[in-house]
Amino acid sequence: MNKDDKTTEYLKKLKDIKLSESSRVRIQNNLLEYARFHGVRVAGDSRSIEQVSPLSTRRTSLFTVFKQPKVMTAAIIAIMLIAGGGTSYAAEGAVPGDFLYPIKVEVNESVKSALAIGNEAEARLQARLAEERLEEAEKLATRGELTADASADINTRLKAHADEAEERSAKAEANGDYESSATVRASLEGSFRAYADILTDLNARVSGNDGATLIANVRTYADAAATAQATATVGVSADARADIESTIKRADTLLANVEAKVARAENEVSAEAYARAEVKLAEAVSAQAEAKASFRSEMYQAAYTSVQAAIRIANEVSAMIDSMLRLQVDVDVRTDTVINSVLNVRTETEIHGDAETDTRTETRSDAAPDTESETDSSVDVEVDASADTRLDTDVVDVEAETDTSVRGGLNL
Amino acid sequence: MNQDTQEKVFVESFSEYGDAIFRFCRLKVSNIELAEDMTQEVFTRYWQYLRDGKEMTNTRSFLYTIANNLAKDWYKKKKAVSLDDRVDSGHLPSDTCANPEIMASYQEVLDAIEDMELKDKEVLLLKHVEGLEPKDIAEVLEETANTISVRLNRATKRLQQKLHI
């Protein structure tokens, strides 16, 4: 490295100086507020758009200001801030039917959406909001309040989130942003599948629930996400390769987090439930190892498919664990029974050849091994075949994790 | 250009350049809070252009130029204030970086360049950290590209000597 490169490298440390998260949000909110109250001027007119309303030709009236939905939202937010930010915070835990639920979905989530700038951020936000709706359904189901009405309400919102997420993923894919499209679709599918099973169990167990239609729909959305993943074809351009590589890296982080989560849950759940979560996790680790191997062999399509499988399964495990921990606190249900039935439902679905199974098989057929026995062999192959130094290290890590960390978790 | 489109451009620019402008301001005023206020002010002025539907050919340079002018104003005002009222060097806010290693690492760089001339520091930052070309730096700092190249060259050498690179 020459002197100038060394200097640059040294000074680059300064790049870590960034606005703190709290300051960033505060400044952004101030700026948006400023921009809204000093609206865009109409061409050839020095007055702002609020001022050209036919109702008030010369000055801004409160009425015209409030006619704009965004200003209205801003006003509601302002009122809430004055009344106390607690309202908005308290609304976060609301479920359909609660007094604060409209604040949660109309105000809090509009704010989140306003802050999620760009296609990728919005896609991820929509996937997260979909998961939020599923959590609400779970909460209602544990109380036996997942009625037909509540299910229909959740379904409408869920579908809107799923559609928006897919639309944005498709857009990302069309733009060559494979990382976003893959991670969003795979995590959506994982959450949908996990929650479909959790809800099926609760729906049957707790009386008063009527969520069958919602559950069927959730499975349909999972299949749709799976089909979208299976039909996605990636190019072999340098950009596409870089994207797949960063998707694999993202999956590494996700896997590490989920492994840590499973490890932390060890003492909270039954030994059997824990073992089952481990098996599922090993499946994800194996798919990830496949993805790395395929990537190294320049089989990018296969790598793309496998890494999506890894993300999906990891998300499924994550949602399962979260739900198990919540259920343990919320209701008097034995979590091992819940998780057992969750996993049994899954196994049945995988064995019986319905539409869902077909899609799943298609998604995985190229590269992602599905059973425990394949896990070991595929990882062995990885290590033997390794040639590239950088990827080697990753693969060896994966192998080590399959044996040790799946039991003990990563030391995070 | 409608409000929504311009707002989107506005917020996107803040997401993209907010940190870089903050770094620049931070270097100029050595105080976190003031640098944050300046950053906000830079973008507020930028909105004045956007709301008029003005086209921006180089948003980044434009933002740096505003920041540079704001800093000049600040120095003018600062000179009028007595030395005792001088603003302290700001501490890094605790939530900027939870990782003490990273914090220590950039604090070390900041310390190393602390006694360098501001003129040197700003060209080093804009070139090596933000990746601006001398001609862009020249535009921001209202100098000729040649002056900037010379200054950059000297500043780099000075830093290298200091660090024994």
Coordinates of C-alpha atoms in Angstrom, one line a residue:
Chain A
M1 CA 0.0 0.0 0.0
N2 CA 1.4 3.4 -0.9
K3 CA 1.6 6.4 1.3
D4 CA -1.5 8.1 -0.1
D5 CA -3.6 5.0 0.3
K6 CA -2.4 4.6 3.8
T7 CA -3.4 8.2 4.5
T8 CA -6.8 7.7 3.0
E9 CA -7.3 4.6 5.0
Y10 CA -6.3 6.3 8.2
L11 CA -8.6 9.3 7.6
K12 CA -11.5 7.1 6.5
K13 CA -12.0 6.3 10.2
L14 CA -13.6 9.7 10.3
K15 CA -16.5 8.3 8.2
D16 CA -17.8 6.7 11.4
I17 CA -18.7 10.1 12.6
K18 CA -22.4 10.2 12.0
L19 CA -25.5 11.8 13.2
S20 CA -26.8 9.9 16.2
E21 CA -30.0 8.0 15.5
S22 CA -32.0 10.2 17.8
S23 CA -30.6 13.4 16.2
R24 CA -31.2 12.1 12.7
V25 CA -34.9 11.4 13.5
R26 CA -35.3 14.7 15.2
I27 CA -33.7 16.7 12.4
Q28 CA -35.6 14.8 9.7
N29 CA -38.9 15.5 11.5
N30 CA -38.0 19.2 11.8
L31 CA -37.1 19.4 8.2
L32 CA -40.3 17.7 7.0
E33 CA -42.4 19.9 9.2
Y34 CA -40.5 22.9 7.8
A35 CA -41.1 21.7 4.2
R36 CA -44.8 21.2 4.8
F37 CA -45.4 24.6 6.3
H38 CA -43.3 26.2 3.6
G39 CA -44.9 24.3 0.7
V40 CA -43.7 24.1 -2.9
R41 CA -44.4 27.3 -4.9
V42 CA -46.6 27.0 -8.0
A43 CA -44.7 28.0 -11.1
G44 CA -45.0 31.7 -11.9
D45 CA -46.5 32.4 -8.6
S46 CA -44.6 33.5 -5.6
R47 CA -47.2 32.1 -3.2
S48 CA -47.1 28.6 -1.8
I49 CA -49.7 26.0 -2.7
E50 CA -51.6 26.5 0.4
Q51 CA -52.2 30.1 -0.6
V52 CA -53.7 29.5 -4.0
S53 CA -56.7 27.6 -2.7
P54 CA -59.9 29.1 -4.1
L55 CA -61.3 29.4 -0.6
S56 CA -58.5 31.8 0.4
T57 CA -56.9 33.6 -2.4
R58 CA -54.6 35.9 -0.4
R59 CA -53.7 34.1 2.8
T60 CA -53.5 30.7 4.3
S61 CA -56.5 29.8 6.3
L62 CA -56.4 27.0 8.9
F63 CA -59.1 25.3 6.9
T64 CA -57.1 25.1 3.7
V65 CA -54.0 23.9 5.6
F66 CA -56.0 21.1 7.2
K67 CA -57.5 20.1 3.9
Q68 CA -54.2 18.6 3.0
P69 CA -54.0 15.0 4.3
K70 CA -50.3 15.3 5.1
V71 CA -50.7 18.5 7.0
M72 CA -53.6 16.8 8.7
T73 CA -51.4 13.9 9.8
A74 CA -48.7 16.4 10.9
A75 CA -51.3 18.2 12.9
I76 CA -52.5 15.0 14.5
I77 CA -48.9 14.2 15.4
A78 CA -48.4 17.7 16.7
I79 CA -51.5 17.4 18.9
M80 CA -50.4 14.0 20.1
L81 CA -47.0 15.4 21.0
I82 CA -48.5 18.1 23.0
A83 CA -51.0 15.7 24.6
G84 CA -48.1 13.4 25.4
G85 CA -46.1 11.1 23.2
G86 CA -47.3 8.3 25.4
T87 CA -50.4 7.9 23.3
S88 CA -48.5 6.9 20.2
Y89 CA -46.3 4.7 22.2
A90 CA -49.1 3.0 24.1
A91 CA -50.9 2.4 20.8
E92 CA -48.0 0.2 19.6
G93 CA -49.4 -2.8 21.6
A94 CA -53.0 -2.3 20.3
V95 CA -54.9 -5.0 18.5
P96 CA -58.0 -4.7 16.2
G97 CA -60.9 -3.6 18.3
D98 CA -58.8 -1.6 20.8
F99 CA -59.5 2.1 21.2
L100 CA -55.9 2.9 20.2
Y101 CA -55.7 0.6 17.2
P102 CA -56.6 3.3 14.7
I103 CA -53.7 5.4 16.0
K104 CA -51.3 2.5 15.6
V105 CA -52.2 1.7 12.0
E106 CA -53.1 5.1 10.7
V107 CA -50.7 7.4 12.6
N108 CA -47.7 5.4 13.8
E109 CA -47.4 3.4 10.7
S110 CA -47.9 6.4 8.4
V111 CA -45.0 8.0 10.2
K112 CA -42.9 4.9 9.8
S113 CA -43.8 4.8 6.1
A114 CA -42.9 8.5 5.7
L115 CA -39.5 7.8 7.2
A116 CA -38.9 4.7 5.0
I117 CA -37.6 6.4 2.0
G118 CA -36.8 4.4 -1.1
N119 CA -38.1 1.2 -2.6
E120 CA -36.0 -1.2 -0.5
A121 CA -36.8 0.5 2.9
E122 CA -40.5 0.5 2.0
A123 CA -40.5 -3.1 1.0
R124 CA -38.8 -4.1 4.2
L125 CA -41.2 -2.0 6.2
Q126 CA -44.2 -3.6 4.5
A127 CA -42.8 -7.0 5.4
R128 CA -42.4 -6.0 9.0
L129 CA -45.9 -4.5 9.1
A130 CA -47.3 -7.8 7.7
E131 CA -45.5 -9.6 10.6
E132 CA -47.0 -7.1 13.0
R133 CA -50.5 -8.0 11.7
L134 CA -49.8 -11.6 12.2
E135 CA -48.6 -11.0 15.8
E136 CA -51.9 -9.2 16.4
A137 CA -53.8 -12.2 15.1
E138 CA -51.8 -14.4 17.4
K139 CA -52.5 -12.1 20.4
L140 CA -56.3 -12.2 19.6
A141 CA -56.2 -16.0 19.1
T142 CA -54.6 -16.6 22.5
R143 CA -57.6 -14.8 24.0
G144 CA -60.1 -16.6 21.8
E145 CA -61.0 -13.2 20.2
L146 CA -59.9 -14.0 16.6
T147 CA -63.5 -13.7 15.4
A148 CA -64.6 -13.8 11.8
D149 CA -64.7 -10.0 11.8
A150 CA -61.3 -9.5 13.4
S151 CA -59.9 -12.1 10.9
A152 CA -61.4 -10.2 8.0
D153 CA -60.0 -6.9 9.2
I154 CA -56.5 -8.4 9.7
N155 CA -56.7 -10.1 6.4
T156 CA -57.5 -6.9 4.5
R157 CA -54.5 -5.2 6.0
L158 CA -52.2 -8.2 5.7
K159 CA -53.0 -8.5 2.0
A160 CA -52.3 -4.8 1.5
H161 CA -48.9 -5.2 3.1
A162 CA -48.1 -8.4 1.2
D163 CA -49.1 -6.9 -2.1
E164 CA -47.1 -3.8 -1.5
A165 CA -44.1 -5.8 -0.4
E166 CA -44.3 -8.0 -3.5
E167 CA -44.8 -5.0 -5.8
R168 CA -41.7 -3.4 -4.4
S169 CA -39.7 -6.6 -4.4
A170 CA -40.7 -7.1 -8.1
K171 CA -39.6 -3.5 -8.7
A172 CA -36.3 -4.1 -6.9
E173 CA -35.8 -7.3 -8.9
A174 CA -36.5 -5.5 -12.2
N175 CA -33.9 -2.9 -11.2
G176 CA -31.4 -5.6 -10.5
D177 CA -31.6 -5.2 -6.7
Y178 CA -31.7 -8.9 -6.0
E179 CA -30.6 -8.6 -2.4
S180 CA -33.7 -6.6 -1.5
S181 CA -36.1 -8.8 -3.5
A182 CA -34.7 -12.0 -2.1
T183 CA -34.5 -11.0 1.5
V184 CA -38.0 -9.4 1.6
R185 CA -39.7 -12.3 -0.1
A186 CA -37.9 -15.0 1.8
S187 CA -38.5 -13.4 5.2
L188 CA -42.2 -12.8 4.3
E189 CA -42.6 -16.4 3.3
G190 CA -40.9 -17.6 6.5
S191 CA -43.1 -15.4 8.7
F192 CA -46.3 -16.4 6.9
R193 CA -45.5 -20.1 7.2
A194 CA -44.6 -19.9 10.9
Y195 CA -47.7 -17.9 11.8
A196 CA -50.0 -20.0 9.7
D197 CA -48.9 -23.0 11.9
I198 CA -49.1 -21.0 15.1
L199 CA -52.5 -19.7 14.3
T200 CA -53.8 -23.1 13.2
D201 CA -52.8 -24.5 16.6
L202 CA -54.3 -21.6 18.6
N203 CA -57.4 -21.6 16.4
A204 CA -58.1 -25.2 17.3
R205 CA -57.1 -25.0 20.9
V206 CA -58.7 -21.8 22.2
S207 CA -62.5 -21.6 21.9
G208 CA -64.1 -18.5 20.4
N209 CA -61.7 -18.3 17.5
D210 CA -62.9 -18.3 13.9
G211 CA -59.7 -17.8 12.0
A212 CA -59.8 -20.6 9.4
T213 CA -60.2 -18.3 6.4
L214 CA -57.4 -16.0 7.6
I215 CA -55.1 -19.0 8.1
A216 CA -55.9 -20.3 4.6
N217 CA -55.1 -16.9 3.2
V218 CA -51.9 -16.6 5.1
R219 CA -50.8 -19.9 3.5
T220 CA -51.8 -18.5 0.1
Y221 CA -49.6 -15.5 0.7
A222 CA -46.7 -17.7 1.7
D223 CA -47.1 -19.7 -1.5
A224 CA -47.2 -16.5 -3.6
A225 CA -44.0 -15.3 -2.0
A226 CA -42.4 -18.8 -2.7
T227 CA -43.5 -18.7 -6.3
A228 CA -42.1 -15.2 -6.8
Q229 CA -38.8 -16.5 -5.4
A230 CA -38.8 -19.6 -7.5
T231 CA -39.5 -17.8 -10.7
A232 CA -37.0 -15.0 -10.1
T233 CA -34.0 -15.4 -12.5
V234 CA -30.8 -13.6 -11.8
G235 CA -28.4 -12.4 -14.4
V236 CA -24.7 -13.0 -14.2
S237 CA -23.6 -9.4 -14.3
A238 CA -21.1 -8.2 -11.8
D239 CA -23.8 -6.3 -10.1
A240 CA -26.0 -9.4 -9.7
R241 CA -23.0 -11.3 -8.3
A242 CA -22.3 -8.6 -5.8
D243 CA -25.9 -8.6 -4.8
I244 CA -26.1 -12.3 -4.2
E245 CA -22.9 -12.1 -2.3
S246 CA -24.3 -9.4 0.0
T247 CA -27.5 -11.4 0.3
I248 CA -25.4 -14.3 1.6
K249 CA -23.7 -12.0 4.0
R250 CA -27.0 -10.7 5.2
A251 CA -28.2 -14.3 5.7
D252 CA -25.0 -14.9 7.7
T253 CA -26.0 -12.1 10.1
L254 CA -29.5 -13.3 10.3
L255 CA -28.5 -16.9 11.0
A256 CA -26.1 -15.7 13.7
N257 CA -28.9 -13.7 15.3
V258 CA -31.4 -16.6 15.1
E259 CA -28.8 -19.0 16.5
A260 CA -28.3 -16.7 19.4
K261 CA -32.0 -16.4 19.9
V262 CA -32.5 -20.1 19.9
A263 CA -29.6 -20.5 22.4
R264 CA -31.1 -17.9 24.7
A265 CA -34.4 -19.7 24.6
E266 CA -32.9 -23.0 25.6
N267 CA -33.9 -22.7 29.3
E268 CA -37.2 -21.2 28.5
V269 CA -38.6 -23.9 26.4
S270 CA -38.8 -27.7 26.7
A271 CA -35.8 -29.7 25.7
E272 CA -37.8 -31.3 22.9
A273 CA -39.0 -28.0 21.5
Y274 CA -35.4 -26.7 21.7
A275 CA -34.1 -29.8 19.8
R276 CA -36.7 -29.3 17.1
A277 CA -35.8 -25.7 16.7
E278 CA -32.2 -26.8 16.4
V279 CA -33.0 -29.2 13.7
K280 CA -34.8 -26.5 11.8
L281 CA -31.9 -24.1 12.3
A282 CA -29.5 -26.8 11.0
E283 CA -31.6 -26.9 7.9
A284 CA -31.1 -23.2 7.4
V285 CA -27.4 -23.4 8.1
S286 CA -27.1 -26.2 5.5
A287 CA -29.0 -24.2 2.9
Q288 CA -26.7 -21.3 3.6
A289 CA -23.7 -23.6 3.1
E290 CA -25.2 -24.7 -0.2
A291 CA -25.6 -21.1 -1.2
K292 CA -21.9 -20.4 -0.5
A293 CA -20.8 -23.5 -2.4
S294 CA -23.0 -22.6 -5.4
F295 CA -21.7 -19.1 -5.3
R296 CA -18.2 -20.3 -5.3
S297 CA -18.9 -22.6 -8.3
E298 CA -20.4 -19.6 -10.0
M299 CA -23.9 -21.2 -10.0
Y300 CA -25.5 -17.9 -9.2
Q301 CA -29.1 -19.0 -9.7
A302 CA -28.7 -21.9 -7.4
A303 CA -26.9 -19.7 -4.8
Y304 CA -29.7 -17.3 -5.0
T305 CA -32.3 -20.0 -4.4
S306 CA -30.4 -21.5 -1.5
V307 CA -29.8 -18.3 0.3
Q308 CA -33.5 -17.5 0.1
A309 CA -34.3 -20.9 1.6
A310 CA -31.8 -20.1 4.4
I311 CA -33.4 -16.8 5.1
R312 CA -36.9 -18.2 4.9
I313 CA -36.2 -21.1 7.3
A314 CA -34.2 -18.8 9.7
N315 CA -37.2 -16.4 9.8
E316 CA -39.5 -19.3 10.4
V317 CA -37.4 -20.4 13.4
S318 CA -37.2 -16.9 14.6
A319 CA -41.0 -16.3 14.5
M320 CA -41.6 -19.7 16.1
I321 CA -39.2 -18.9 19.0
D322 CA -40.7 -15.4 19.5
S323 CA -44.2 -16.8 19.5
M324 CA -43.3 -19.6 21.9
L325 CA -41.8 -17.1 24.4
R326 CA -44.8 -14.8 24.1
L327 CA -47.3 -17.6 24.5
Q328 CA -45.6 -18.8 27.6
V329 CA -46.2 -15.5 29.2
D330 CA -49.6 -14.7 27.7
V331 CA -51.6 -17.8 28.2
D332 CA -51.5 -21.0 30.1
V333 CA -50.5 -23.1 27.2
R334 CA -47.6 -25.6 27.4
T335 CA -45.2 -24.2 24.9
D336 CA -43.8 -27.6 24.0
T337 CA -47.2 -28.7 22.9
V338 CA -47.6 -25.6 20.9
I339 CA -44.2 -26.0 19.2
N340 CA -44.8 -29.7 18.7
S341 CA -48.0 -29.2 17.0
V342 CA -46.5 -26.3 15.0
L343 CA -43.8 -28.6 13.7
N344 CA -46.1 -31.5 13.2
V345 CA -48.4 -29.4 11.0
R346 CA -45.3 -28.4 9.0
T347 CA -44.2 -31.9 8.5
E348 CA -47.6 -33.0 7.3
T349 CA -47.8 -30.2 4.9
E350 CA -44.4 -31.1 3.5
I351 CA -45.4 -34.7 3.1
H352 CA -48.8 -34.3 1.5
G353 CA -48.6 -33.2 -2.1
D354 CA -50.7 -30.1 -2.2
A355 CA -50.1 -26.9 -4.1
E356 CA -48.0 -25.5 -1.3
T357 CA -45.7 -28.5 -1.3
D358 CA -45.1 -28.2 -5.0
T359 CA -44.0 -24.6 -4.7
R360 CA -41.8 -25.4 -1.8
T361 CA -40.1 -28.2 -3.6
E362 CA -39.6 -26.0 -6.6
T363 CA -37.9 -23.4 -4.4
R364 CA -35.5 -25.8 -2.9
S365 CA -35.0 -28.5 -5.5
D366 CA -31.9 -26.9 -7.0
A367 CA -29.8 -26.5 -4.0
A368 CA -31.4 -26.5 -0.6
P369 CA -31.3 -29.9 1.1
D370 CA -34.4 -30.5 3.2
T371 CA -33.5 -33.3 5.6
E372 CA -31.3 -33.7 8.5
S373 CA -29.3 -36.5 7.0
E374 CA -28.4 -34.2 4.0
T375 CA -27.1 -31.5 6.3
D376 CA -23.9 -33.2 7.3
S377 CA -23.0 -34.6 3.9
S378 CA -23.5 -31.3 2.2
V379 CA -21.4 -29.4 4.6
D380 CA -18.6 -32.0 4.2
V381 CA -18.7 -31.5 0.5
E382 CA -18.3 -27.8 1.0
V383 CA -15.1 -28.1 2.9
D384 CA -13.5 -30.6 0.6
A385 CA -14.3 -28.6 -2.4
S386 CA -13.2 -25.3 -1.0
A387 CA -10.6 -23.4 -3.0
D388 CA -11.2 -19.7 -2.7
T389 CA -9.6 -18.4 0.4
R390 CA -12.2 -15.8 1.5
L391 CA -15.1 -18.1 1.0
D392 CA -13.3 -21.0 2.5
T393 CA -13.2 -19.3 5.8
D394 CA -16.9 -18.7 5.7
V395 CA -17.6 -22.3 4.8
V396 CA -15.4 -23.7 7.5
D397 CA -17.2 -21.4 9.9
V398 CA -20.5 -22.7 8.9
E399 CA -19.3 -26.2 9.4
A400 CA -18.1 -25.4 12.9
E401 CA -21.4 -23.8 13.7
T402 CA -23.4 -26.8 12.5
D403 CA -21.8 -29.0 15.1
T404 CA -21.2 -26.7 18.0
S405 CA -23.1 -23.5 17.8
V406 CA -26.4 -25.1 17.0
R407 CA -26.2 -26.7 20.4
G408 CA -24.6 -23.8 22.3
G409 CA -25.4 -20.8 20.1
L410 CA -22.9 -18.2 19.0
N411 CA -21.1 -16.3 21.6
L412 CA -22.8 -13.0 20.8
Chain B
M1 CA -42.9 19.7 -9.4
N2 CA -45.4 18.9 -6.6
Q3 CA -45.0 18.9 -2.9
D4 CA -44.8 15.1 -2.6
T5 CA -42.1 14.8 -5.2
Q6 CA -40.0 17.6 -3.8
E7 CA -40.4 16.3 -0.3
K8 CA -39.2 12.9 -1.4
V9 CA -36.1 14.4 -3.0
F10 CA -35.6 16.5 0.1
V11 CA -35.7 13.6 2.5
E12 CA -33.7 11.4 0.2
S13 CA -31.0 14.0 0.0
F14 CA -31.0 14.2 3.8
S15 CA -30.6 10.4 4.1
E16 CA -27.8 10.4 1.6
Y17 CA -25.8 13.5 2.5
G18 CA -26.9 14.2 6.1
D19 CA -24.0 12.4 7.7
A20 CA -21.4 13.9 5.3
I21 CA -22.7 17.4 5.9
F22 CA -22.7 16.8 9.6
R23 CA -19.0 15.6 9.4
F24 CA -18.1 18.7 7.5
C25 CA -19.9 20.9 10.0
R26 CA -18.4 19.0 12.9
L27 CA -14.9 19.6 11.6
K28 CA -15.6 23.3 11.1
V29 CA -17.2 24.0 14.5
S30 CA -15.9 21.2 16.8
N31 CA -19.1 21.0 18.7
I32 CA -21.7 18.3 18.2
E33 CA -24.8 20.3 19.0
L34 CA -23.8 23.2 16.9
A35 CA -22.9 20.9 14.0
E36 CA -26.3 19.3 14.2
D37 CA -28.0 22.7 14.2
M38 CA -25.9 23.7 11.2
T39 CA -26.7 20.5 9.4
Q40 CA -30.4 21.2 9.9
E41 CA -29.9 24.8 8.7
V42 CA -28.1 23.6 5.6
F43 CA -31.0 21.4 4.6
T44 CA -33.6 24.1 5.5
R45 CA -31.8 26.4 3.0
Y46 CA -31.7 23.6 0.5
W47 CA -35.5 23.3 0.8
Q48 CA -35.8 27.0 -0.2
Y49 CA -34.4 26.1 -3.5
L50 CA -36.4 22.9 -3.9
R51 CA -39.7 24.6 -3.2
D52 CA -39.1 27.0 -6.0
G53 CA -38.7 24.0 -8.3
K54 CA -35.1 24.8 -9.0
E55 CA -33.1 22.1 -10.7
M56 CA -30.1 20.9 -8.8
T57 CA -27.2 19.7 -10.9
N58 CA -24.9 18.7 -8.1
T59 CA -26.8 18.4 -4.8
R60 CA -23.7 17.4 -2.9
S61 CA -21.6 20.3 -3.9
F62 CA -24.5 22.6 -3.3
L63 CA -25.0 21.3 0.2
Y64 CA -21.3 21.7 1.1
T65 CA -21.3 25.2 -0.3
I66 CA -24.2 26.2 2.0
A67 CA -22.4 24.5 4.9
N68 CA -19.2 26.4 4.1
N69 CA -21.0 29.7 4.0
L70 CA -22.8 29.0 7.2
A71 CA -19.5 28.2 8.9
K72 CA -18.0 31.5 7.6
D73 CA -20.9 33.4 9.1
W74 CA -20.4 31.5 12.3
Y75 CA -16.7 32.4 12.5
K76 CA -17.6 36.1 11.9
K77 CA -20.0 36.0 14.8
K78 CA -17.7 34.0 17.0
K79 CA -14.9 36.6 16.6
A80 CA -17.3 39.2 18.2
V81 CA -17.7 37.0 21.3
S82 CA -15.1 37.1 24.0
L83 CA -12.6 34.2 24.3
D84 CA -14.1 33.1 27.5
D85 CA -17.4 32.4 25.8
R86 CA -15.7 30.2 23.3
V87 CA -17.6 27.0 22.6
D88 CA -16.0 24.0 24.1
S89 CA -14.9 21.1 22.0
G90 CA -18.0 18.9 22.0
H91 CA -18.1 15.4 23.4
L92 CA -19.3 12.6 21.2
P93 CA -22.9 11.9 22.0
S94 CA -23.2 8.6 23.7
D95 CA -25.6 7.1 21.2
T96 CA -23.5 8.0 18.1
C97 CA -21.5 4.9 18.5
A98 CA -22.0 2.3 21.1
N99 CA -18.8 0.6 20.1
P100 CA -15.9 2.1 22.1
E101 CA -13.4 0.7 19.7
I102 CA -14.7 2.7 16.8
M103 CA -15.1 5.7 19.0
A104 CA -11.5 5.5 20.1
S105 CA -10.4 5.0 16.6
Y106 CA -11.9 8.2 15.2
Q107 CA -11.2 10.2 18.3
E108 CA -7.6 9.3 17.6
V109 CA -7.8 10.6 14.1
L110 CA -9.5 13.8 15.3
D111 CA -6.8 14.3 17.9
A112 CA -4.1 13.7 15.3
I113 CA -5.4 16.4 13.0
E114 CA -6.6 18.7 15.7
D115 CA -3.7 21.1 15.6
M116 CA -3.6 21.2 11.9
E117 CA -5.0 24.3 10.1
L118 CA -8.7 24.2 9.4
K119 CA -7.9 24.8 5.7
D120 CA -5.8 21.7 5.7
K121 CA -8.3 19.7 7.7
E122 CA -11.2 20.5 5.4
V123 CA -9.4 19.5 2.2
L124 CA -8.3 16.3 3.8
L125 CA -11.8 15.5 4.9
L126 CA -13.4 16.3 1.6
K127 CA -10.8 14.4 -0.5
H128 CA -9.9 11.4 1.6
V129 CA -13.1 10.8 3.6
E130 CA -15.8 12.1 1.2
G131 CA -14.0 11.4 -2.0
L132 CA -14.6 14.7 -3.7
E133 CA -12.3 15.7 -6.6
P134 CA -10.1 18.8 -6.3
K135 CA -12.2 20.7 -8.8
D136 CA -15.4 20.0 -6.7
I137 CA -13.6 21.0 -3.5
A138 CA -12.5 24.1 -5.2
E139 CA -16.1 24.9 -6.1
V140 CA -17.3 24.4 -2.5
L141 CA -14.5 26.4 -0.9
E142 CA -14.5 29.1 -3.7
E143 CA -10.9 28.6 -4.6
T144 CA -9.2 27.6 -7.8
A145 CA -8.7 23.9 -8.5
N146 CA -4.9 24.6 -8.6
T147 CA -4.9 26.1 -5.1
I148 CA -6.8 23.2 -3.7
S149 CA -4.5 20.7 -5.3
V150 CA -1.5 22.4 -3.8
R151 CA -3.1 22.7 -0.4
L152 CA -4.2 19.1 -0.5
N153 CA -0.7 18.0 -1.4
R154 CA 0.9 19.9 1.4
A155 CA -1.7 18.8 3.9
T156 CA -1.3 15.2 3.0
K157 CA 2.5 15.4 3.4
R158 CA 2.1 17.1 6.7
L159 CA -0.2 14.5 8.0
Q160 CA 2.0 11.7 6.7
Q161 CA 5.0 13.2 8.5
K162 CA 3.0 13.5 11.7
L163 CA 1.9 9.8 11.5
H164 CA 5.3 8.6 10.3
I165 CA 3.6 7.0 7.3

